[in-house]
Amino acid sequence: MSKEKIILGIDPGTTIMGFGLIKVVGKTMQFLQLNELDLKKYDDHYLKLKLIFERTIELIETHHPDEIAIEAPFFGKNVQSMLKLGRAQGVAMAAGLSREVPITEYSPKKIKMAITGNGNASKEQVAKMLQSTLGLKTLPKNLDATDGLAAAVCHFYNEGRVEVGKSYSGWASFVKQNSLPTSKGGAKNNPIVDLRKNK
């Protein structure tokens, strides 16, 4: 019997957060959903972050994804934009980590390469390739949703490959990979405190 799993892909943003879900059965994938969280009408940055966190939790509790693939912010010239994008990605990751869903990050270039074979492909080219691959009848007006779906499909294509991006299986894994090294050259002296309630 083929093992089934669900992958949630997220394209984080403080204006629009795009997301898509695919179901994997054996070596085939099926489209489940793509949508977006529109945050344009909110002025408060912290409220936007709260909404991103809550929507991600809601997606996890509704669809029970086995894994999350998230687009990593690209390095732009605008530091303020980078900071906001990083925060948006961080709260989406925190939501996944709080529910112990493994997370893998992919650069925009890596996602475009996986979907179209061209790391410099446009959003439109990525959307069209997804439409063709997954048999989507229509494409959304905003392509942030297809960017989220693209992250999930990229994760499916990269499964089993080593060095696909940064992966975290939970809080302990995240802390271990992102701890500052101690004077002895390792993070092992930093205590990891597990704040989760016992299930």
mmCIF file of C-alpha atoms in Angstrom:
data_model
loop_
_atom_site.group_PDB
_atom_site.id
_atom_site.type_symbol
_atom_site.label_atom_id
_atom_site.label_comp_id
_atom_site.label_asym_id
_atom_site.label_seq_id
_atom_site.Cartn_x
_atom_site.Cartn_y
_atom_site.Cartn_z
ATOM 1 C CA MET A 1 0.000 0.000 0.000
ATOM 2 C CA SER A 2 1.376 3.425 -0.981
ATOM 3 C CA LYS A 3 2.076 5.782 1.857
ATOM 4 C CA GLU A 4 0.048 8.984 1.748
ATOM 5 C CA LYS A 5 1.132 12.360 2.999
ATOM 6 C CA ILE A 6 0.088 15.971 2.739
ATOM 7 C CA ILE A 7 2.523 18.821 2.074
ATOM 8 C CA LEU A 8 1.655 22.430 2.903
ATOM 9 C CA GLY A 9 3.603 25.029 0.920
ATOM 10 C CA ILE A 10 3.814 28.617 2.147
ATOM 11 C CA ASP A 11 5.001 31.796 0.439
ATOM 12 C CA PRO A 12 5.241 34.169 3.425
ATOM 13 C CA GLY A 13 4.530 37.861 3.108
ATOM 14 C CA THR A 14 3.072 40.705 5.142
ATOM 15 C CA THR A 15 0.907 41.908 2.238
ATOM 16 C CA ILE A 16 -0.219 38.499 0.986
ATOM 17 C CA MET A 17 0.662 35.055 2.318
ATOM 18 C CA GLY A 18 0.177 32.453 -0.407
ATOM 19 C CA PHE A 19 -0.305 28.794 0.408
ATOM 20 C CA GLY A 20 -1.036 25.539 -1.357
ATOM 21 C CA LEU A 21 -1.593 21.925 -0.384
ATOM 22 C CA ILE A 22 -0.818 18.740 -2.254
ATOM 23 C CA LYS A 23 -1.436 15.129 -1.377
ATOM 24 C CA VAL A 24 1.302 12.647 -2.208
ATOM 25 C CA VAL A 25 0.432 9.016 -2.805
ATOM 26 C CA GLY A 26 3.511 6.952 -3.540
ATOM 27 C CA LYS A 27 5.304 8.814 -6.326
ATOM 28 C CA THR A 28 2.333 10.833 -7.546
ATOM 29 C CA MET A 29 0.940 14.140 -6.314
ATOM 30 C CA GLN A 30 -2.603 15.449 -6.311
ATOM 31 C CA PHE A 31 -3.700 19.060 -5.989
ATOM 32 C CA LEU A 32 -5.772 19.791 -2.871
ATOM 33 C CA GLN A 33 -6.021 23.545 -2.449
ATOM 34 C CA LEU A 34 -4.400 26.907 -3.062
ATOM 35 C CA ASN A 35 -5.383 30.219 -1.577
ATOM 36 C CA GLU A 36 -4.021 33.337 0.047
ATOM 37 C CA LEU A 37 -4.313 35.358 3.196
ATOM 38 C CA ASP A 38 -4.810 38.984 2.135
ATOM 39 C CA LEU A 39 -3.299 41.360 4.685
ATOM 40 C CA LYS A 40 -3.373 44.593 2.647
ATOM 41 C CA LYS A 41 -6.231 46.128 4.623
ATOM 42 C CA TYR A 42 -4.327 45.952 7.922
ATOM 43 C CA ASP A 43 -1.890 48.701 8.882
ATOM 44 C CA ASP A 44 -0.570 47.180 12.107
ATOM 45 C CA HIS A 45 2.477 45.005 11.353
ATOM 46 C CA TYR A 46 2.077 43.025 14.585
ATOM 47 C CA LEU A 47 -1.555 42.265 13.814
ATOM 48 C CA LYS A 48 -0.451 40.951 10.406
ATOM 49 C CA LEU A 49 2.044 38.625 12.107
ATOM 50 C CA LYS A 50 -0.661 37.395 14.483
ATOM 51 C CA LEU A 51 -2.981 36.678 11.543
ATOM 52 C CA ILE A 52 -0.231 34.784 9.673
ATOM 53 C CA PHE A 53 0.391 32.653 12.762
ATOM 54 C CA GLU A 54 -3.320 31.966 13.304
ATOM 55 C CA ARG A 55 -3.993 31.131 9.634
ATOM 56 C CA THR A 56 -1.046 28.722 9.541
ATOM 57 C CA ILE A 57 -2.291 26.993 12.722
ATOM 58 C CA GLU A 58 -5.786 26.801 11.180
ATOM 59 C CA LEU A 59 -4.363 25.190 8.000
ATOM 60 C CA ILE A 60 -2.434 22.653 10.093
ATOM 61 C CA GLU A 61 -5.465 21.786 12.218
ATOM 62 C CA THR A 62 -7.775 21.507 9.186
ATOM 63 C CA HIS A 63 -5.550 19.597 6.748
ATOM 64 C CA HIS A 64 -3.039 17.870 9.082
ATOM 65 C CA PRO A 65 -0.008 18.283 6.796
ATOM 66 C CA ASP A 66 2.845 15.842 7.366
ATOM 67 C CA GLU A 67 5.424 18.379 6.187
ATOM 68 C CA ILE A 68 5.689 22.104 5.474
ATOM 69 C CA ALA A 69 7.749 23.656 2.669
ATOM 70 C CA ILE A 70 8.345 27.377 3.003
ATOM 71 C CA GLU A 71 9.905 29.904 0.664
ATOM 72 C CA ALA A 72 12.894 31.600 2.273
ATOM 73 C CA PRO A 73 13.073 35.389 1.881
ATOM 74 C CA PHE A 74 15.455 36.437 -0.880
ATOM 75 C CA PHE A 75 18.072 39.068 -0.204
ATOM 76 C CA GLY A 76 16.829 42.393 -1.471
ATOM 77 C CA LYS A 77 18.215 45.896 -1.258
ATOM 78 C CA ASN A 78 15.472 47.145 1.058
ATOM 79 C CA VAL A 79 16.412 46.155 4.626
ATOM 80 C CA GLN A 80 12.961 47.084 5.986
ATOM 81 C CA SER A 81 11.232 44.758 3.495
ATOM 82 C CA MET A 82 13.668 41.951 4.315
ATOM 83 C CA LEU A 83 12.981 42.347 8.018
ATOM 84 C CA LYS A 84 9.209 42.203 7.479
ATOM 85 C CA LEU A 85 9.493 39.155 5.197
ATOM 86 C CA GLY A 86 11.761 37.421 7.703
ATOM 87 C CA ARG A 87 9.250 38.034 10.471
ATOM 88 C CA ALA A 88 6.397 36.709 8.311
ATOM 89 C CA GLN A 89 8.403 33.573 7.567
ATOM 90 C CA GLY A 90 9.351 33.241 11.236
ATOM 91 C CA VAL A 91 5.787 33.274 12.565
ATOM 92 C CA ALA A 92 4.646 30.775 9.898
ATOM 93 C CA MET A 93 7.568 28.524 10.893
ATOM 94 C CA ALA A 94 6.782 28.969 14.594
ATOM 95 C CA ALA A 95 3.198 27.862 13.938
ATOM 96 C CA GLY A 96 4.452 24.692 12.239
ATOM 97 C CA LEU A 97 7.068 24.030 14.900
ATOM 98 C CA SER A 98 4.493 24.486 17.666
ATOM 99 C CA ARG A 99 2.503 21.632 16.099
ATOM 100 C CA GLU A 100 5.684 19.590 15.499
ATOM 101 C CA VAL A 101 5.311 19.565 11.712
ATOM 102 C CA PRO A 102 8.722 19.185 9.973
ATOM 103 C CA ILE A 103 9.667 22.284 7.958
ATOM 104 C CA THR A 104 12.024 22.706 4.990
ATOM 105 C CA GLU A 105 13.054 26.071 3.543
ATOM 106 C CA TYR A 106 13.719 26.622 -0.149
ATOM 107 C CA SER A 107 15.139 29.670 -1.885
ATOM 108 C CA PRO A 108 12.923 31.270 -4.571
ATOM 109 C CA LYS A 109 15.540 30.260 -7.181
ATOM 110 C CA LYS A 110 15.465 26.615 -6.043
ATOM 111 C CA ILE A 111 11.644 26.543 -6.227
ATOM 112 C CA LYS A 112 11.575 28.094 -9.728
ATOM 113 C CA MET A 113 14.259 25.653 -10.863
ATOM 114 C CA ALA A 114 12.297 22.658 -9.521
ATOM 115 C CA ILE A 115 9.052 23.723 -11.207
ATOM 116 C CA THR A 116 10.221 25.153 -14.544
ATOM 117 C CA GLY A 117 13.860 24.116 -14.929
ATOM 118 C CA ASN A 118 14.795 27.822 -14.913
ATOM 119 C CA GLY A 119 15.893 29.498 -11.663
ATOM 120 C CA ASN A 120 15.025 32.917 -13.111
ATOM 121 C CA ALA A 121 11.489 32.032 -14.260
ATOM 122 C CA SER A 122 8.706 34.584 -13.750
ATOM 123 C CA LYS A 123 5.762 34.079 -11.388
ATOM 124 C CA GLU A 124 3.585 33.624 -14.487
ATOM 125 C CA GLN A 125 5.830 30.858 -15.880
ATOM 126 C CA VAL A 126 5.781 29.038 -12.522
ATOM 127 C CA ALA A 127 1.964 29.357 -12.341
ATOM 128 C CA LYS A 128 1.494 28.068 -15.908
ATOM 129 C CA MET A 129 3.751 25.064 -15.276
ATOM 130 C CA LEU A 130 1.827 24.229 -12.079
ATOM 131 C CA GLN A 131 -1.453 24.570 -13.971
ATOM 132 C CA SER A 132 -0.199 22.110 -16.576
ATOM 133 C CA THR A 133 1.378 19.654 -14.081
ATOM 134 C CA LEU A 134 -1.525 19.553 -11.622
ATOM 135 C CA GLY A 135 -4.375 20.076 -14.101
ATOM 136 C CA LEU A 136 -5.631 23.309 -12.531
ATOM 137 C CA LYS A 137 -8.684 24.700 -14.347
ATOM 138 C CA THR A 138 -7.972 28.321 -13.518
ATOM 139 C CA LEU A 139 -5.219 30.362 -11.924
ATOM 140 C CA PRO A 140 -5.779 32.877 -9.116
ATOM 141 C CA LYS A 141 -5.610 36.610 -9.802
ATOM 142 C CA ASN A 142 -2.702 37.020 -7.373
ATOM 143 C CA LEU A 143 0.106 34.556 -8.007
ATOM 144 C CA ASP A 144 1.253 34.458 -4.365
ATOM 145 C CA ALA A 145 -1.054 31.454 -3.941
ATOM 146 C CA THR A 146 0.685 29.603 -6.779
ATOM 147 C CA ASP A 147 4.044 30.529 -5.209
ATOM 148 C CA GLY A 148 2.903 28.763 -2.025
ATOM 149 C CA LEU A 149 1.778 25.755 -4.051
ATOM 150 C CA ALA A 150 5.129 25.817 -5.896
ATOM 151 C CA ALA A 151 6.982 25.436 -2.557
ATOM 152 C CA ALA A 152 4.971 22.265 -1.818
ATOM 153 C CA VAL A 153 5.611 20.826 -5.301
ATOM 154 C CA CYS A 154 9.328 21.704 -5.050
ATOM 155 C CA HIS A 155 9.455 19.775 -1.760
ATOM 156 C CA PHE A 156 7.831 16.762 -3.437
ATOM 157 C CA TYR A 157 10.382 16.863 -6.288
ATOM 158 C CA ASN A 158 13.303 17.156 -3.853
ATOM 159 C CA GLU A 159 12.206 14.374 -1.527
ATOM 160 C CA GLY A 160 14.960 11.935 -0.691
ATOM 161 C CA ARG A 161 17.687 14.261 -1.921
ATOM 162 C CA VAL A 162 20.328 15.386 0.503
ATOM 163 C CA GLU A 163 20.902 19.106 1.117
ATOM 164 C CA VAL A 164 17.516 20.318 -0.071
ATOM 165 C CA GLY A 165 17.517 23.270 2.256
ATOM 166 C CA LYS A 166 17.321 23.845 5.976
ATOM 167 C CA SER A 167 15.015 21.348 7.642
ATOM 168 C CA TYR A 168 13.595 21.418 11.137
ATOM 169 C CA SER A 169 11.716 18.556 12.767
ATOM 170 C CA GLY A 170 10.695 20.559 15.840
ATOM 171 C CA TRP A 171 11.770 23.231 18.315
ATOM 172 C CA ALA A 172 14.813 21.282 19.537
ATOM 173 C CA SER A 173 16.032 20.808 15.958
ATOM 174 C CA PHE A 174 15.444 24.505 15.147
ATOM 175 C CA VAL A 175 17.321 25.676 18.264
ATOM 176 C CA LYS A 176 20.194 23.255 17.644
ATOM 177 C CA GLN A 177 20.659 24.447 14.044
ATOM 178 C CA ASN A 178 20.331 28.133 14.915
ATOM 179 C CA SER A 179 22.226 28.368 18.227
ATOM 180 C CA LEU A 180 25.260 30.560 18.510
ATOM 181 C CA PRO A 181 28.419 28.493 18.977
ATOM 182 C CA THR A 182 29.961 28.520 22.455
ATOM 183 C CA SER A 183 33.594 29.344 23.125
ATOM 184 C CA LYS A 184 34.383 25.624 22.756
ATOM 185 C CA GLY A 185 33.011 25.703 19.201
ATOM 186 C CA GLY A 186 29.654 24.032 19.650
ATOM 187 C CA ALA A 187 26.101 24.697 20.720
ATOM 188 C CA LYS A 188 25.950 21.666 22.987
ATOM 189 C CA ASN A 189 26.480 23.685 26.168
ATOM 190 C CA ASN A 190 23.339 25.725 25.516
ATOM 191 C CA PRO A 191 20.470 24.085 27.372
ATOM 192 C CA ILE A 192 17.394 23.390 25.250
ATOM 193 C CA VAL A 193 14.272 23.847 27.301
ATOM 194 C CA ASP A 194 11.168 22.051 26.064
ATOM 195 C CA LEU A 195 8.190 24.311 26.825
ATOM 196 C CA ARG A 196 5.588 22.104 25.185
ATOM 197 C CA LYS A 197 2.947 20.500 27.363
ATOM 198 C CA ASN A 198 3.081 16.751 27.649
ATOM 199 C CA LYS A 199 0.525 15.171 25.366
#
